[in-house]
Every structure is written in C-alpha cells, then in structure tokens.
Amino acid sequence: MRNAMNQQAFQRFRRHKAAMVCLLILTIIVLTALFAPLITPYSPVKISGGFSAPPDASHWLGTDQIGRDMFSRLLYAVRISLMVGALATGISTLVGVLLGLIAGYLGGWVDRALMGFTDMVMSFPYILLILVAAAIFEPGLWSIILILGFVDWPGVARLVRGNVLSLKETNFIKGDIAAGMPRRFILFSEILPNTIAPVLIYATSVFAVSILDEAALSFLGMGVQPPTPSLGNILNGAESISILTGKPWLWLPAGILIMTLVVCINFIGDALRDAMDPRNG
Amino acid sequence: MRQVEQKPLVEAIRLTKTYRGALFSHNDIQAVREVSLKIAPGETLGIVGESGCGKSTVARLLMGLEKPTSGVVLFQNVRIDCLPERKLRPIRSAFQMVFQDSGSSLNARKQVFDILREPMLYHKTVSAQEAPTRIDELLSMVGLPPETKYRYPHEFSGGQRQRICIARALSLQPKLIILDEPVSALDVSVQAQILNLLRDLQDTLGVAYLFIGHGLGAVHYISHLIAVMYRGRIVEYGDSEELFRHPAHPYTKALLDAAPATDFSQRNAPRVLLTGEASGDADEGGCDFEKRCPFACAACRNRPYELRPVADGSRHLASCRLAAEL
C-alpha cells in the first residue's frame, strides 16, 4: 500500500528516456569501479609496462608516464571520485537538513544566527576556502571529503529552511500543534518526509558538483595525493603541452569519464524532479 | 434551546489581538478588539462576519495557536492564554480544530490510518492494540467505510477529507471543536451532509462547537447562539433564531439581506444593502460601522462601542444605538 506513491513516481521516471540511459551508463560505471580488481589484472599503483606507452592489447588505454596501467588507474580513480562525491554529499546534506530544520522551525534569533552563518559560508569564494583549508590540513582523501562536505551544505540548509517555513503554515502542522503533538514528532515525522524529495533532487546536483570539485582540487595538487589515483590527479599529468597534443590516452579517458558522470547524474536529478512532483499525473 | 445558564466550557474575556504594522509605520492592525464570549458544554456558538473581520483570529486565539495581546482565555476555568506550550500540550486534546481547506489539513504522505493513530497514541487515548478498532469506529462515526484507512488523503474528495479531519479531531475525545469555515470550500450538497454529520455527532457525543462561517445558512442551521463580528468586534450576539428573526444591528440586517431571496414573495421586500468595504483605518472612536450604515447620523460618530441588551434583561445584545428600533 505504502508503495503506491513510489510506484507512480517510478512510472514517471521511466518516461524520461535520457535519464533511463544515463541510469544505465552510471550503473555500468559504478559496477566496473566496484569490481575493478576482477576486471583488470594490473594494480593501479604498480609499474607494469613502458613509460607513456600508447594503448595496445595488454594495456587497453596505454600506460602513464611512469609505466602504470591507465585502464586500472581509471577504474580505481572512479572509485575514489564516487566515494568523495557520495560522502561529501552525505555530509553536506545531513548538516544542511539539520540546520535548515532547526532554523526554519525555531525561527527567531536561532534562525537569524544560523542563516547569517549560512550566508557567510555561501558568500565565501569557495575555491579559495578549499585551497586555504587544503593548505592548513594535510591534503588527502579525507580532508577533501570533509572540506567539500563543509562547502556544500548552505544550499541544502536554505532549501530545507524555506520548505519548513512554508510547511509550518499549512493546516496539518497547525492541526498537529493543536493536537498537542511534541516538537520532535512535528519535525521528524511530519515536516522532514515532506522535504525529502527536493533535498534528494538537490543532493544529486551536489553529488555532481562534488565530483567536479574533487577533480579540480586534485588537478591543482590539493586533493587526493598520488600514488592513489583520482580522476583529477590523472588529469594533472596533462598539464604539459606535449602530453596534451601527443599523448591523448593520458588525459582524454579521464576527462570523458568526469563529463559522463556529471552529465548522467544531472539528467537523473532532472528526471527525479519530475518524477517526485505528484502533479505530473 | 438547551440549558441556558451552565458553567461555560470555554470563556474569552476582552480578547484583543493587535498585529504590528510594517516597520516604522504606526498602522497597527487590530484584528480582534475586546471580544468576550462563552460556550457552554454541548452548545454551538456561531461566528459570522465578512472576510477579515477577525473571526479566524478569534479561533486561533482560543486554540492557543497565537497569544492574545490582552485578554483572557479560560478553558474549564483554567487560564490557558498565558500557559507555555509545554504546559498547554497535555490539555490540548480537549479542544480541537477543523480547518477550511481540508486538502492541506492532512499530511499527503501518510495513510489515514497513521494520521488518525499518531495523536491518539501520543495522548494515550487508546493503547496500541486498541488503536485499529478505534480507527474503524472513528471512520464509521464520520460515515466512511473502514477500508478507507489504508488510503492517502489525495485519494479522497473534499467532503470525504473533511470527514477525516473531523474524525481526527474527534479521536482525542475533545470537549470543544473549533470549526473554521469547515464547509465553505465544499459543494452545497456536500455542505449539508457535513453539517448534518456535525449535528449528529453533537447529539451523540455532547461536544461543543465554535462554528465560524460566512455562509449565513450554515451558521444558522448549526448554531444555538450567534455572534456577528465587524472589524474585530462583536456587534451583535444572541440566540440563533432570535437574531435571524429580529436583527438588532444594521450590519446583521445587511448580511441577512445580502443573501439572495429564495422566497419569491420576499423578493421585493426592502433590503439594506452595503456599499464599499470595511476600512482598515485606525480606530477613530465612535461606531465602526457608521461610514457604511444607512441609518447613521451625527450621534453615531461619537458613540463609544458598547454591547448592550436589546431589551431589558434580554440575552440578545447589540452595539447599535438604534438596536431596539430596527
């Protein structure tokens, strides 16, 4: 019975052909990344061939400057990128939802203080913030996850706060207050489920942006540190013009992967937006 | 009519609610001005008046959804207007509210079963084992089949949703239900069904109602007593029948006359019809209705507001200078 609404939403999602294709592509990428050790015989961090060798039968995408297999580096890099994206999105969504709920429901000075802080974080040039933070804390996988998590929550917080403010005025919340229901019930059982859909949609775009940010930071050398491969630090190798023009296998696949991931995630987010709106019959 | 002089269930004494105007402006909006009323157990008080006359604000003040600027709300002789929410919460189940828009009165993401069950379990009106039986009982009380409990609010019609709202209000076994224009958004035929349902429920459960409406027919049908509000004040107050038959305030008369006559013999009877709108100007003293009143004269302009018996010892009160003559 409870699934009736979800089933309808799924029907609407399926009508988005592009999103269905994207979902398929994303699933394939995620699965190959997850099962990387079964797919590629090479380690992503061990030298297994010549320096910068072009693609051949044993190294499908060639080798990098110090002779590591590019295909296995890519697969492991997707793992890292997806993990950074997912965890950063998780952290920022959690923080944003909590602060947004509190600010919206309590109102008054709590709201003003929290939203002031949110605006401050939002208005800060975030690449600079990330660079400074990456310089202060040791650059690495976990610091980049935490930094991205911290940078992306203000949007979620504002979204949730806005939703809470409008829900607070609806009759069913007034009815709950009139029925003497406790605050935690109103917040977590009534208001929160009604803001899940927009938050989920927003989270998909945060996910895509986090993957991009990780790539940018790692490209600048402030993110995931070699030898651990990430899509960003693979691109780092393409800084020299000779590689850019003469050895496309060193950077083109990583670039294409980043683009594919971001485009797919955004399309899926779009389809979710339509699917979760019950007005779209 | 029922027993007249009973101990009131709920009593409001000189309730006033002023909303602050925009920043730096001195135009505070007086939504409710010195409204006093009483509702006895099992009785219905109707409030009528045009949009913006403060009737819904009175409802919210009585419900404790807003704090009055001044005045007192007594529920069973306990003062509730100044209680903090924490202390108000346990006694809230005794007075419930039904809103006009049934669509937004129910959480769209929950089944009727959960919507009805959660408040009952929190207030321990029933145990978890008894809840399903009680839910079936509540649904049948409001005329819905028990299978409907697994449906979501959007699968119902407006009238059915309003029945669910009534069931939810009843689930906490309240002594008073405040009905804020519960039928205004419904078809006329459905309105009648809901009104009959409310009447039947009152007969069997002895619950008191505060019925707010702008449809005179509905208010007349369901109310024992009626208060007519104009610009935040009660301008006339009396037994439903008496007030309808002998309106003692020109505003009430205009409200009655504004309803289209269904009786052809009455069609050409003289009517009091209003022009203009209730102005939101600050209180200038004198009668609020003076500017729109067809009977107004110089004396009205300086006459302070006072609700007085129409005749000596009468329960019928009106604020008009000419009450006895109209």
Coordinates of C-alpha atoms in Angstrom, one line a residue:
Chain A
M1 CA 0.0 0.0 0.0
R2 CA 2.7 2.4 1.0
N3 CA 4.4 1.8 -2.3
A4 CA 1.5 3.1 -4.4
M5 CA 3.0 6.6 -4.4
N6 CA 6.6 5.4 -5.1
Q7 CA 5.4 3.2 -7.9
Q8 CA 3.7 6.2 -9.6
A9 CA 6.9 8.2 -9.2
F10 CA 8.9 5.3 -10.8
Q11 CA 6.5 5.3 -13.7
R12 CA 7.1 8.9 -14.3
F13 CA 10.8 8.5 -14.0
R14 CA 10.8 5.8 -16.7
R15 CA 9.2 8.1 -19.1
H16 CA 12.5 10.1 -19.2
K17 CA 14.3 8.2 -21.9
A18 CA 17.6 10.2 -21.5
A19 CA 17.5 9.6 -17.7
M20 CA 17.0 5.9 -18.2
V21 CA 20.0 5.7 -20.5
C22 CA 22.0 7.8 -18.0
L23 CA 21.0 5.5 -15.2
L24 CA 22.2 2.5 -17.3
I25 CA 25.5 4.1 -18.0
L26 CA 26.0 5.2 -14.4
T27 CA 25.2 1.7 -13.2
I28 CA 27.8 0.2 -15.6
I29 CA 30.4 2.7 -14.5
V30 CA 29.7 2.1 -10.8
L31 CA 29.7 -1.7 -11.2
T32 CA 33.0 -1.7 -13.1
A33 CA 34.5 0.6 -10.5
L34 CA 33.3 -1.7 -7.7
F35 CA 34.5 -4.9 -9.4
A36 CA 37.7 -3.3 -10.6
P37 CA 40.0 -6.0 -9.2
L38 CA 38.1 -8.7 -11.2
I39 CA 38.2 -6.7 -14.4
T40 CA 41.8 -5.6 -14.6
P41 CA 44.8 -7.7 -13.8
Y42 CA 47.1 -4.7 -13.1
S43 CA 47.5 -2.8 -9.9
P44 CA 46.8 1.0 -10.3
V45 CA 49.9 1.8 -8.3
K46 CA 52.5 -0.7 -9.7
I47 CA 54.6 -0.3 -12.8
S48 CA 53.6 -2.8 -15.3
G49 CA 54.8 -1.6 -18.7
G50 CA 56.8 1.0 -20.6
F51 CA 56.7 4.8 -19.9
S52 CA 53.8 6.5 -21.6
A53 CA 53.2 3.6 -23.9
P54 CA 50.2 4.0 -26.3
P55 CA 47.2 1.6 -26.0
D56 CA 47.8 -2.0 -27.0
A57 CA 46.3 -5.4 -26.4
S58 CA 47.6 -5.8 -22.9
H59 CA 47.3 -2.2 -21.7
W60 CA 43.9 -1.1 -23.2
L61 CA 44.4 2.5 -22.5
G62 CA 48.2 2.6 -22.5
T63 CA 50.4 3.4 -19.6
D64 CA 51.2 6.6 -17.8
Q65 CA 54.5 8.5 -17.5
I66 CA 56.0 6.0 -15.1
G67 CA 54.5 2.9 -16.6
R68 CA 51.3 2.2 -14.6
D69 CA 48.3 0.7 -16.5
M70 CA 46.0 3.6 -17.3
F71 CA 42.8 1.4 -17.5
S72 CA 43.2 0.1 -14.0
R73 CA 44.1 3.6 -12.7
L74 CA 40.9 4.9 -14.3
L75 CA 38.8 2.3 -12.7
Y76 CA 40.3 2.9 -9.3
A77 CA 40.0 6.6 -9.8
V78 CA 36.3 6.3 -10.4
R79 CA 36.0 4.5 -7.1
I80 CA 37.7 7.4 -5.4
S81 CA 35.7 10.1 -7.2
L82 CA 32.4 8.4 -6.5
M83 CA 33.4 7.9 -2.8
V84 CA 34.4 11.5 -2.5
G85 CA 31.2 12.6 -4.2
A86 CA 28.9 10.4 -2.1
L87 CA 30.5 11.1 1.3
A88 CA 30.8 14.8 0.7
T89 CA 27.1 14.9 -0.5
G90 CA 26.1 12.8 2.5
I91 CA 27.9 15.1 5.0
S92 CA 26.6 18.3 3.4
T93 CA 23.1 17.0 3.1
L94 CA 23.0 15.8 6.7
V95 CA 24.4 19.1 8.1
G96 CA 22.2 21.2 5.8
V97 CA 19.0 19.3 6.6
L98 CA 19.6 19.5 10.4
L99 CA 20.5 23.2 10.3
G100 CA 17.6 24.0 7.9
L101 CA 15.1 22.2 10.1
I102 CA 16.2 23.9 13.2
A103 CA 16.4 27.4 11.7
G104 CA 13.1 27.1 10.0
Y105 CA 11.1 25.6 12.8
L106 CA 12.5 27.5 15.8
G107 CA 12.7 30.9 13.9
G108 CA 13.7 34.0 15.9
W109 CA 17.3 34.6 16.8
V110 CA 18.3 30.9 16.2
D111 CA 17.1 31.3 12.6
R112 CA 18.9 34.7 12.2
A113 CA 22.2 33.3 13.7
L114 CA 22.1 30.1 11.6
M115 CA 21.1 31.9 8.4
G116 CA 23.8 34.6 9.0
F117 CA 26.4 31.8 9.3
T118 CA 25.0 30.1 6.2
D119 CA 25.1 33.3 4.1
M120 CA 28.7 33.8 5.3
V121 CA 29.8 30.3 4.2
M122 CA 27.9 30.8 0.9
S123 CA 29.3 34.1 0.1
F124 CA 32.9 33.0 0.7
P125 CA 34.8 32.3 -2.6
Y126 CA 34.8 28.6 -2.1
I127 CA 37.7 27.6 -4.2
L128 CA 39.8 29.9 -2.1
L129 CA 38.3 28.4 1.0
I130 CA 39.1 24.9 -0.2
L131 CA 42.6 25.9 -1.1
V132 CA 43.3 27.5 2.3
A133 CA 41.7 24.6 4.1
A134 CA 43.7 22.1 2.0
A135 CA 46.8 24.0 2.8
I136 CA 46.2 24.1 6.5
F137 CA 45.0 20.5 6.9
E138 CA 47.1 17.9 5.2
P139 CA 45.8 17.4 1.7
G140 CA 44.4 13.9 1.2
L141 CA 41.3 11.9 0.6
W142 CA 39.6 12.5 4.0
S143 CA 40.4 16.2 4.2
I144 CA 38.9 16.8 0.8
I145 CA 35.8 14.9 1.7
L146 CA 35.4 17.0 4.8
I147 CA 36.1 20.2 3.1
L148 CA 33.7 19.6 0.2
G149 CA 31.1 18.5 2.8
F150 CA 31.5 21.8 4.6
V151 CA 31.3 23.9 1.5
D152 CA 28.1 22.4 0.0
W153 CA 25.7 22.4 3.0
P154 CA 24.5 26.0 2.8
G155 CA 22.4 25.4 -0.3
V156 CA 20.7 22.4 1.4
A157 CA 20.1 24.4 4.6
R158 CA 18.4 27.2 2.7
L159 CA 16.3 24.8 0.7
V160 CA 15.1 22.9 3.8
R161 CA 14.5 26.1 5.8
G162 CA 12.3 27.5 3.0
N163 CA 10.3 24.3 2.9
V164 CA 9.9 24.2 6.7
L165 CA 8.7 27.8 6.7
S166 CA 6.0 27.1 4.1
L167 CA 5.1 23.8 5.7
K168 CA 4.8 25.4 9.1
E169 CA 1.9 27.5 7.8
T170 CA 0.0 24.5 6.5
N171 CA -3.1 23.3 8.3
F172 CA -1.8 19.9 9.0
I173 CA 1.1 21.3 11.0
K174 CA -1.3 23.7 12.8
G175 CA -3.5 20.7 13.4
D176 CA -0.6 18.8 15.0
I177 CA 0.2 21.7 17.2
A178 CA -3.5 22.0 18.1
A179 CA -3.5 18.2 18.9
G180 CA -0.6 18.9 21.3
M181 CA 1.9 16.8 19.3
P182 CA 5.5 17.1 20.5
R183 CA 8.1 19.1 18.6
R184 CA 10.2 16.1 17.6
F185 CA 7.1 14.4 16.0
I186 CA 6.3 17.5 14.0
L187 CA 9.8 18.0 12.8
F188 CA 10.9 14.4 12.0
S189 CA 7.6 12.7 11.2
E190 CA 5.7 15.4 9.5
I191 CA 8.0 18.1 8.1
L192 CA 11.0 16.0 7.2
P193 CA 9.3 13.5 5.0
N194 CA 7.7 16.3 3.1
T195 CA 11.1 17.9 2.3
I196 CA 12.9 14.7 1.3
A197 CA 12.0 14.9 -2.4
P198 CA 13.5 18.4 -3.0
V199 CA 16.5 17.5 -0.8
L200 CA 17.1 14.4 -2.8
I201 CA 17.0 16.3 -6.1
Y202 CA 19.3 18.9 -4.8
A203 CA 21.7 16.2 -3.5
T204 CA 22.1 14.8 -7.0
S205 CA 23.5 18.2 -8.2
V206 CA 25.7 18.4 -5.1
F207 CA 27.0 15.0 -5.9
A208 CA 27.9 16.1 -9.5
V209 CA 29.5 19.3 -8.2
S210 CA 31.5 17.4 -5.6
I211 CA 32.9 15.1 -8.3
L212 CA 33.9 18.2 -10.3
D213 CA 35.4 19.9 -7.3
E214 CA 37.4 16.9 -6.4
A215 CA 38.8 16.8 -9.9
A216 CA 39.6 20.5 -9.8
L217 CA 41.3 20.2 -6.4
S218 CA 43.3 17.1 -7.3
F219 CA 44.3 18.7 -10.6
L220 CA 45.7 21.6 -8.6
G221 CA 47.5 19.1 -6.4
M222 CA 45.5 20.0 -3.3
G223 CA 43.2 16.9 -3.4
V224 CA 43.8 13.2 -3.5
Q225 CA 47.5 12.6 -3.3
P226 CA 49.4 10.3 -5.7
P227 CA 50.0 7.5 -5.9
T228 CA 46.3 7.0 -5.1
P229 CA 44.6 7.6 -8.5
S230 CA 41.7 10.0 -8.8
L231 CA 40.1 11.5 -11.9
G232 CA 41.6 14.9 -11.0
N233 CA 45.2 13.9 -10.4
I234 CA 45.2 11.8 -13.6
L235 CA 44.3 15.0 -15.4
N236 CA 47.2 16.6 -13.6
G237 CA 49.5 14.7 -15.9
A238 CA 48.1 16.6 -18.8
E239 CA 49.5 19.9 -17.7
S240 CA 52.3 19.8 -20.3
I241 CA 51.5 20.7 -23.8
S242 CA 53.3 17.8 -25.3
I243 CA 51.1 15.3 -23.5
L244 CA 48.0 17.3 -24.3
T245 CA 48.8 17.2 -28.0
G246 CA 50.8 14.0 -28.4
K247 CA 49.5 11.5 -25.8
P248 CA 45.7 11.8 -25.5
W249 CA 45.4 8.4 -23.8
L250 CA 46.8 10.0 -20.7
W251 CA 44.1 12.5 -20.2
L252 CA 41.2 12.1 -22.6
P253 CA 39.6 9.0 -21.0
A254 CA 39.6 10.7 -17.5
G255 CA 38.1 13.8 -19.0
I256 CA 35.4 11.9 -20.8
L257 CA 34.6 9.9 -17.6
I258 CA 34.2 13.1 -15.5
M259 CA 31.9 14.6 -18.1
T260 CA 29.9 11.4 -18.4
L261 CA 29.5 11.1 -14.6
V262 CA 28.4 14.7 -14.2
V263 CA 26.0 14.7 -17.2
C264 CA 24.4 11.4 -16.1
I265 CA 23.9 12.5 -12.5
N266 CA 22.4 15.8 -13.6
F267 CA 20.0 14.1 -16.0
I268 CA 18.9 11.7 -13.3
G269 CA 18.4 14.6 -11.0
D270 CA 16.2 16.3 -13.6
A271 CA 14.1 13.1 -14.0
L272 CA 13.8 12.8 -10.3
R273 CA 12.5 16.3 -10.1
D274 CA 9.7 15.5 -12.5
A275 CA 9.0 12.1 -11.0
M276 CA 8.7 13.3 -7.5
D277 CA 6.2 16.0 -8.2
P278 CA 2.8 14.3 -7.8
R279 CA 1.2 17.0 -10.0
N280 CA 2.8 15.4 -13.1
G281 CA -0.1 12.8 -13.4
Chain B
M1 CA -32.8 25.6 23.2
R2 CA -30.7 23.8 25.8
Q3 CA -29.9 24.6 29.4
V4 CA -29.0 28.3 29.2
E5 CA -27.1 29.2 32.3
Q6 CA -24.5 26.5 32.6
K7 CA -20.9 26.8 33.7
P8 CA -19.1 27.7 30.5
L9 CA -16.7 25.3 28.9
V10 CA -14.6 28.0 27.4
E11 CA -14.7 31.7 28.1
A12 CA -13.0 34.6 26.4
I13 CA -12.8 37.9 28.3
R14 CA -12.0 41.1 26.4
L15 CA -9.7 39.3 23.9
T16 CA -7.6 41.7 21.9
K17 CA -5.1 40.9 19.2
T18 CA -3.0 43.6 17.6
Y19 CA -0.6 42.9 14.8
R20 CA 2.3 45.2 14.4
G21 CA 2.2 47.1 11.2
A22 CA 5.1 47.4 8.8
L23 CA 8.4 48.7 10.1
F24 CA 8.3 52.4 11.1
S25 CA 4.6 52.7 10.4
H26 CA 2.1 53.3 13.1
N27 CA -0.7 51.5 11.5
D28 CA -1.0 48.6 13.8
I29 CA -3.8 46.2 12.7
Q30 CA -6.3 45.5 15.4
A31 CA -7.6 42.1 14.3
V32 CA -9.7 41.4 17.3
R33 CA -10.9 44.0 19.7
E34 CA -12.2 43.2 23.2
V35 CA -14.1 40.1 22.2
S36 CA -15.8 38.4 25.1
L37 CA -17.7 35.1 24.6
K38 CA -18.8 32.0 26.4
I39 CA -19.5 28.5 25.1
A40 CA -21.4 26.0 27.3
P41 CA -20.7 22.3 27.1
G42 CA -22.6 20.7 24.2
E43 CA -23.5 24.1 22.7
T44 CA -22.7 25.7 19.4
L45 CA -21.7 29.3 19.1
G46 CA -21.6 30.6 15.5
I47 CA -19.4 33.5 14.4
V48 CA -20.3 35.3 11.2
G49 CA -18.8 38.3 9.5
E50 CA -17.1 39.3 6.3
S51 CA -13.6 38.3 5.4
G52 CA -11.0 40.0 7.6
C53 CA -13.4 40.7 10.4
G54 CA -11.2 38.8 12.8
K55 CA -13.3 35.6 13.2
S56 CA -10.4 33.2 12.3
T57 CA -8.1 35.1 14.6
V58 CA -10.6 34.6 17.5
A59 CA -10.4 30.8 16.7
R60 CA -6.6 30.8 16.7
L61 CA -6.5 32.7 20.0
L62 CA -8.9 30.3 21.6
M63 CA -6.8 27.4 20.3
G64 CA -3.7 28.8 21.8
L65 CA -2.1 28.9 18.3
E66 CA -1.5 32.6 18.9
K67 CA -1.1 34.6 22.1
P68 CA -3.6 37.5 22.6
T69 CA -2.2 41.0 23.0
S70 CA -4.5 41.3 26.0
G71 CA -7.5 39.5 27.4
V72 CA -8.0 36.1 29.0
V73 CA -9.0 32.7 27.7
L74 CA -10.4 30.3 30.3
F75 CA -10.9 26.6 29.5
Q76 CA -12.9 24.9 32.2
N77 CA -11.9 27.7 34.5
V78 CA -8.2 27.3 33.8
R79 CA -6.5 30.2 32.3
I80 CA -4.7 28.9 29.1
D81 CA -3.7 32.0 27.2
C82 CA -0.5 32.6 29.2
L83 CA 0.5 28.9 29.6
P84 CA 3.8 28.0 28.0
E85 CA 3.4 25.4 25.2
R86 CA 5.0 22.7 27.4
K87 CA 2.1 23.0 29.9
L88 CA -0.5 23.6 27.3
R89 CA 0.3 20.4 25.4
P90 CA -1.3 17.9 27.8
I91 CA -4.6 19.7 27.8
R92 CA -4.7 20.5 24.1
S93 CA -6.5 17.3 23.3
A94 CA -9.7 18.7 25.0
F95 CA -10.1 21.3 22.3
Q96 CA -9.5 20.5 18.6
M97 CA -9.8 22.4 15.3
V98 CA -11.0 21.7 11.8
F99 CA -9.9 24.0 9.1
Q100 CA -11.5 25.2 5.9
D101 CA -9.0 23.7 3.4
S102 CA -9.2 20.0 4.0
G103 CA -6.6 19.5 1.3
S104 CA -3.7 21.0 3.4
S105 CA -5.1 19.7 6.7
L106 CA -3.8 16.2 6.2
N107 CA -0.2 15.1 5.6
A108 CA -0.2 14.0 2.0
R109 CA 2.5 11.4 2.7
K110 CA 0.6 9.4 5.3
Q111 CA -2.2 7.0 5.2
V112 CA -5.4 7.8 7.0
F113 CA -4.6 5.0 9.4
D114 CA -1.4 6.8 10.6
I115 CA -3.0 10.2 10.5
L116 CA -5.6 9.1 13.0
R117 CA -3.4 6.8 15.1
E118 CA -0.5 9.0 15.9
P119 CA -2.2 11.7 18.1
M120 CA -4.2 9.0 19.9
L121 CA -1.1 7.0 20.8
Y122 CA 0.7 10.1 21.9
H123 CA -2.1 11.2 24.2
K124 CA -2.7 7.6 25.2
T125 CA -6.4 7.9 24.4
V126 CA -6.1 4.2 23.3
S127 CA -3.4 1.5 23.6
A128 CA -1.6 0.3 20.5
Q129 CA -3.7 -2.9 20.5
E130 CA -7.0 -1.0 20.6
A131 CA -6.0 1.6 18.1
P132 CA -7.1 -0.3 14.9
T133 CA -10.6 -0.9 16.4
R134 CA -10.9 2.7 17.5
I135 CA -9.9 3.9 14.0
D136 CA -12.6 1.8 12.4
E137 CA -15.0 3.2 14.9
L138 CA -14.0 6.8 14.2
L139 CA -14.3 6.3 10.5
S140 CA -17.8 4.8 10.8
M141 CA -18.7 7.7 13.0
V142 CA -18.0 10.2 10.3
G143 CA -19.6 7.9 7.6
L144 CA -16.5 6.4 5.9
P145 CA -16.1 2.7 5.3
P146 CA -13.2 1.2 7.4
E147 CA -11.3 0.1 4.2
T148 CA -10.5 3.7 3.5
K149 CA -8.0 3.8 6.3
Y150 CA -5.3 2.5 4.0
R151 CA -5.7 5.3 1.5
Y152 CA -3.8 8.5 1.2
P153 CA -5.5 11.9 1.5
H154 CA -5.4 12.8 -2.2
E155 CA -7.5 9.7 -3.0
F156 CA -10.5 11.3 -1.3
S157 CA -12.9 14.1 -2.3
G158 CA -13.0 17.4 -0.5
G159 CA -16.1 16.3 1.5
Q160 CA -14.5 13.0 2.5
R161 CA -11.3 14.7 3.5
Q162 CA -13.3 17.0 5.7
R163 CA -14.8 13.9 7.3
I164 CA -11.3 12.6 8.0
C165 CA -10.4 15.9 9.6
I166 CA -13.4 15.7 11.8
A167 CA -12.5 12.1 12.7
R168 CA -9.0 13.2 13.6
A169 CA -10.4 16.0 15.8
L170 CA -12.8 13.5 17.5
S171 CA -10.1 10.9 18.0
L172 CA -8.8 12.8 21.1
Q173 CA -12.3 13.0 22.6
P174 CA -12.4 16.8 22.8
K175 CA -15.0 18.8 24.7
L176 CA -14.8 21.6 22.1
I177 CA -14.2 21.6 18.4
I178 CA -13.4 24.8 16.7
L179 CA -14.7 24.7 13.1
D180 CA -13.1 27.4 11.0
E181 CA -15.3 27.6 7.9
P182 CA -15.4 23.8 7.6
V183 CA -17.9 23.8 4.7
S184 CA -17.0 27.0 2.8
A185 CA -14.9 25.1 0.3
L186 CA -17.5 22.4 -0.4
D187 CA -20.4 21.9 -2.8
V188 CA -23.7 22.9 -1.4
S189 CA -25.0 19.3 -1.3
V190 CA -21.8 18.1 0.5
Q191 CA -22.1 21.1 2.9
A192 CA -25.5 19.8 4.0
Q193 CA -24.1 16.3 4.6
I194 CA -21.2 17.7 6.7
L195 CA -23.5 20.0 8.7
N196 CA -25.8 17.1 9.4
L197 CA -22.9 14.9 10.4
L198 CA -21.7 17.6 12.8
R199 CA -25.2 17.9 14.3
D200 CA -25.5 14.2 14.8
L201 CA -22.1 14.0 16.4
Q202 CA -23.0 16.8 18.8
D203 CA -26.2 14.9 19.8
T204 CA -24.3 11.6 20.5
L205 CA -21.1 12.9 21.9
G206 CA -22.2 16.2 23.6
V207 CA -19.3 18.1 22.1
A208 CA -19.4 21.9 21.9
Y209 CA -18.6 23.7 18.7
L210 CA -17.4 27.1 17.8
F211 CA -18.6 27.4 14.2
I212 CA -17.1 30.1 12.0
G213 CA -18.6 30.8 8.7
H214 CA -19.6 33.4 6.3
G215 CA -22.5 31.4 4.9
L216 CA -25.4 32.5 7.0
G217 CA -27.5 29.5 6.2
A218 CA -24.9 27.1 7.5
V219 CA -24.3 29.1 10.7
H220 CA -28.0 29.5 11.4
Y221 CA -28.6 25.8 10.9
I222 CA -25.9 24.6 13.3
S223 CA -25.7 27.3 15.9
H224 CA -27.6 27.8 19.2
L225 CA -26.0 31.2 19.6
I226 CA -24.5 33.5 17.1
A227 CA -22.0 36.3 17.4
V228 CA -21.8 38.8 14.5
M229 CA -18.4 40.3 14.1
Y230 CA -17.4 43.6 12.3
R231 CA -13.9 44.9 12.2
G232 CA -12.7 42.9 15.1
R233 CA -15.6 43.5 17.4
I234 CA -18.8 41.6 18.2
V235 CA -21.6 43.9 17.1
E236 CA -24.5 41.6 17.8
Y237 CA -24.9 38.5 20.0
G238 CA -27.9 36.4 20.6
D239 CA -29.9 33.2 20.2
S240 CA -29.7 32.0 16.6
E241 CA -33.5 32.1 15.9
E242 CA -34.0 35.5 17.6
L243 CA -31.0 37.1 15.8
F244 CA -32.2 35.9 12.5
R245 CA -35.8 36.9 13.0
H246 CA -35.1 40.3 14.6
P247 CA -31.6 41.5 13.7
A248 CA -30.8 44.4 16.0
H249 CA -27.7 45.8 14.2
P250 CA -27.8 47.3 10.7
Y251 CA -24.8 45.2 9.8
T252 CA -26.5 41.9 10.7
K253 CA -29.5 43.1 8.7
A254 CA -27.3 43.9 5.7
L255 CA -25.7 40.4 6.0
L256 CA -29.2 38.8 6.0
D257 CA -30.4 40.9 3.2
A258 CA -27.4 40.2 1.1
A259 CA -28.3 36.6 0.8
P260 CA -30.4 36.1 -2.3
A261 CA -34.1 35.6 -1.5
T262 CA -35.3 32.1 -2.4
D263 CA -38.9 33.0 -1.4
F264 CA -40.5 35.0 -4.3
S265 CA -42.9 36.8 -2.1
Q266 CA -39.9 38.3 -0.3
R267 CA -38.1 39.4 -3.5
N268 CA -39.3 42.9 -3.5
A269 CA -39.1 43.4 0.2
P270 CA -37.0 46.4 1.3
R271 CA -33.4 45.5 1.8
V272 CA -30.3 47.0 3.5
L273 CA -27.5 46.7 1.0
L274 CA -24.0 47.7 1.7
T275 CA -21.6 49.6 -0.5
G276 CA -17.8 49.9 0.0
E277 CA -15.6 47.7 2.1
A278 CA -14.8 47.6 5.8
S279 CA -11.9 50.1 6.0
G280 CA -8.9 49.1 8.0
D281 CA -8.3 52.7 9.3
A282 CA -7.2 53.1 12.8
D283 CA -9.9 53.5 15.4
E284 CA -11.4 57.0 15.2
G285 CA -13.8 56.5 18.0
G286 CA -17.5 56.2 17.5
C287 CA -19.3 53.4 15.8
D288 CA -17.1 51.4 13.4
F289 CA -20.0 50.8 11.0
E290 CA -21.0 54.4 10.8
K291 CA -19.4 55.1 7.4
R292 CA -21.4 52.3 5.7
C293 CA -24.5 52.4 7.7
P294 CA -27.7 53.6 6.0
F295 CA -29.1 54.7 9.4
A296 CA -26.1 56.6 10.6
C297 CA -26.4 60.1 11.9
A298 CA -24.2 62.6 13.8
A299 CA -24.8 60.9 17.2
C300 CA -23.3 57.6 15.9
R301 CA -19.9 59.3 15.3
N302 CA -19.2 59.9 18.9
R303 CA -20.8 57.0 20.5
P304 CA -18.3 54.6 22.1
Y305 CA -18.6 50.9 21.4
E306 CA -20.7 49.0 23.9
L307 CA -22.6 45.8 23.7
R308 CA -25.9 46.2 25.4
P309 CA -29.1 44.2 25.8
V310 CA -31.6 45.0 23.1
A311 CA -34.4 45.0 25.7
D312 CA -34.0 45.0 29.4
G313 CA -32.8 41.6 30.7
S314 CA -32.6 40.2 27.2
R315 CA -29.8 37.8 26.2
H316 CA -29.8 39.5 22.8
L317 CA -27.0 42.0 22.7
A318 CA -26.2 44.6 20.1
S319 CA -23.8 47.6 19.8
C320 CA -26.2 49.8 17.8
R321 CA -27.8 52.9 19.2
L322 CA -30.9 52.1 17.3
A323 CA -31.0 48.4 18.3
A324 CA -34.5 48.5 19.8
E325 CA -36.0 50.3 16.8
L326 CA -34.7 48.3 13.9

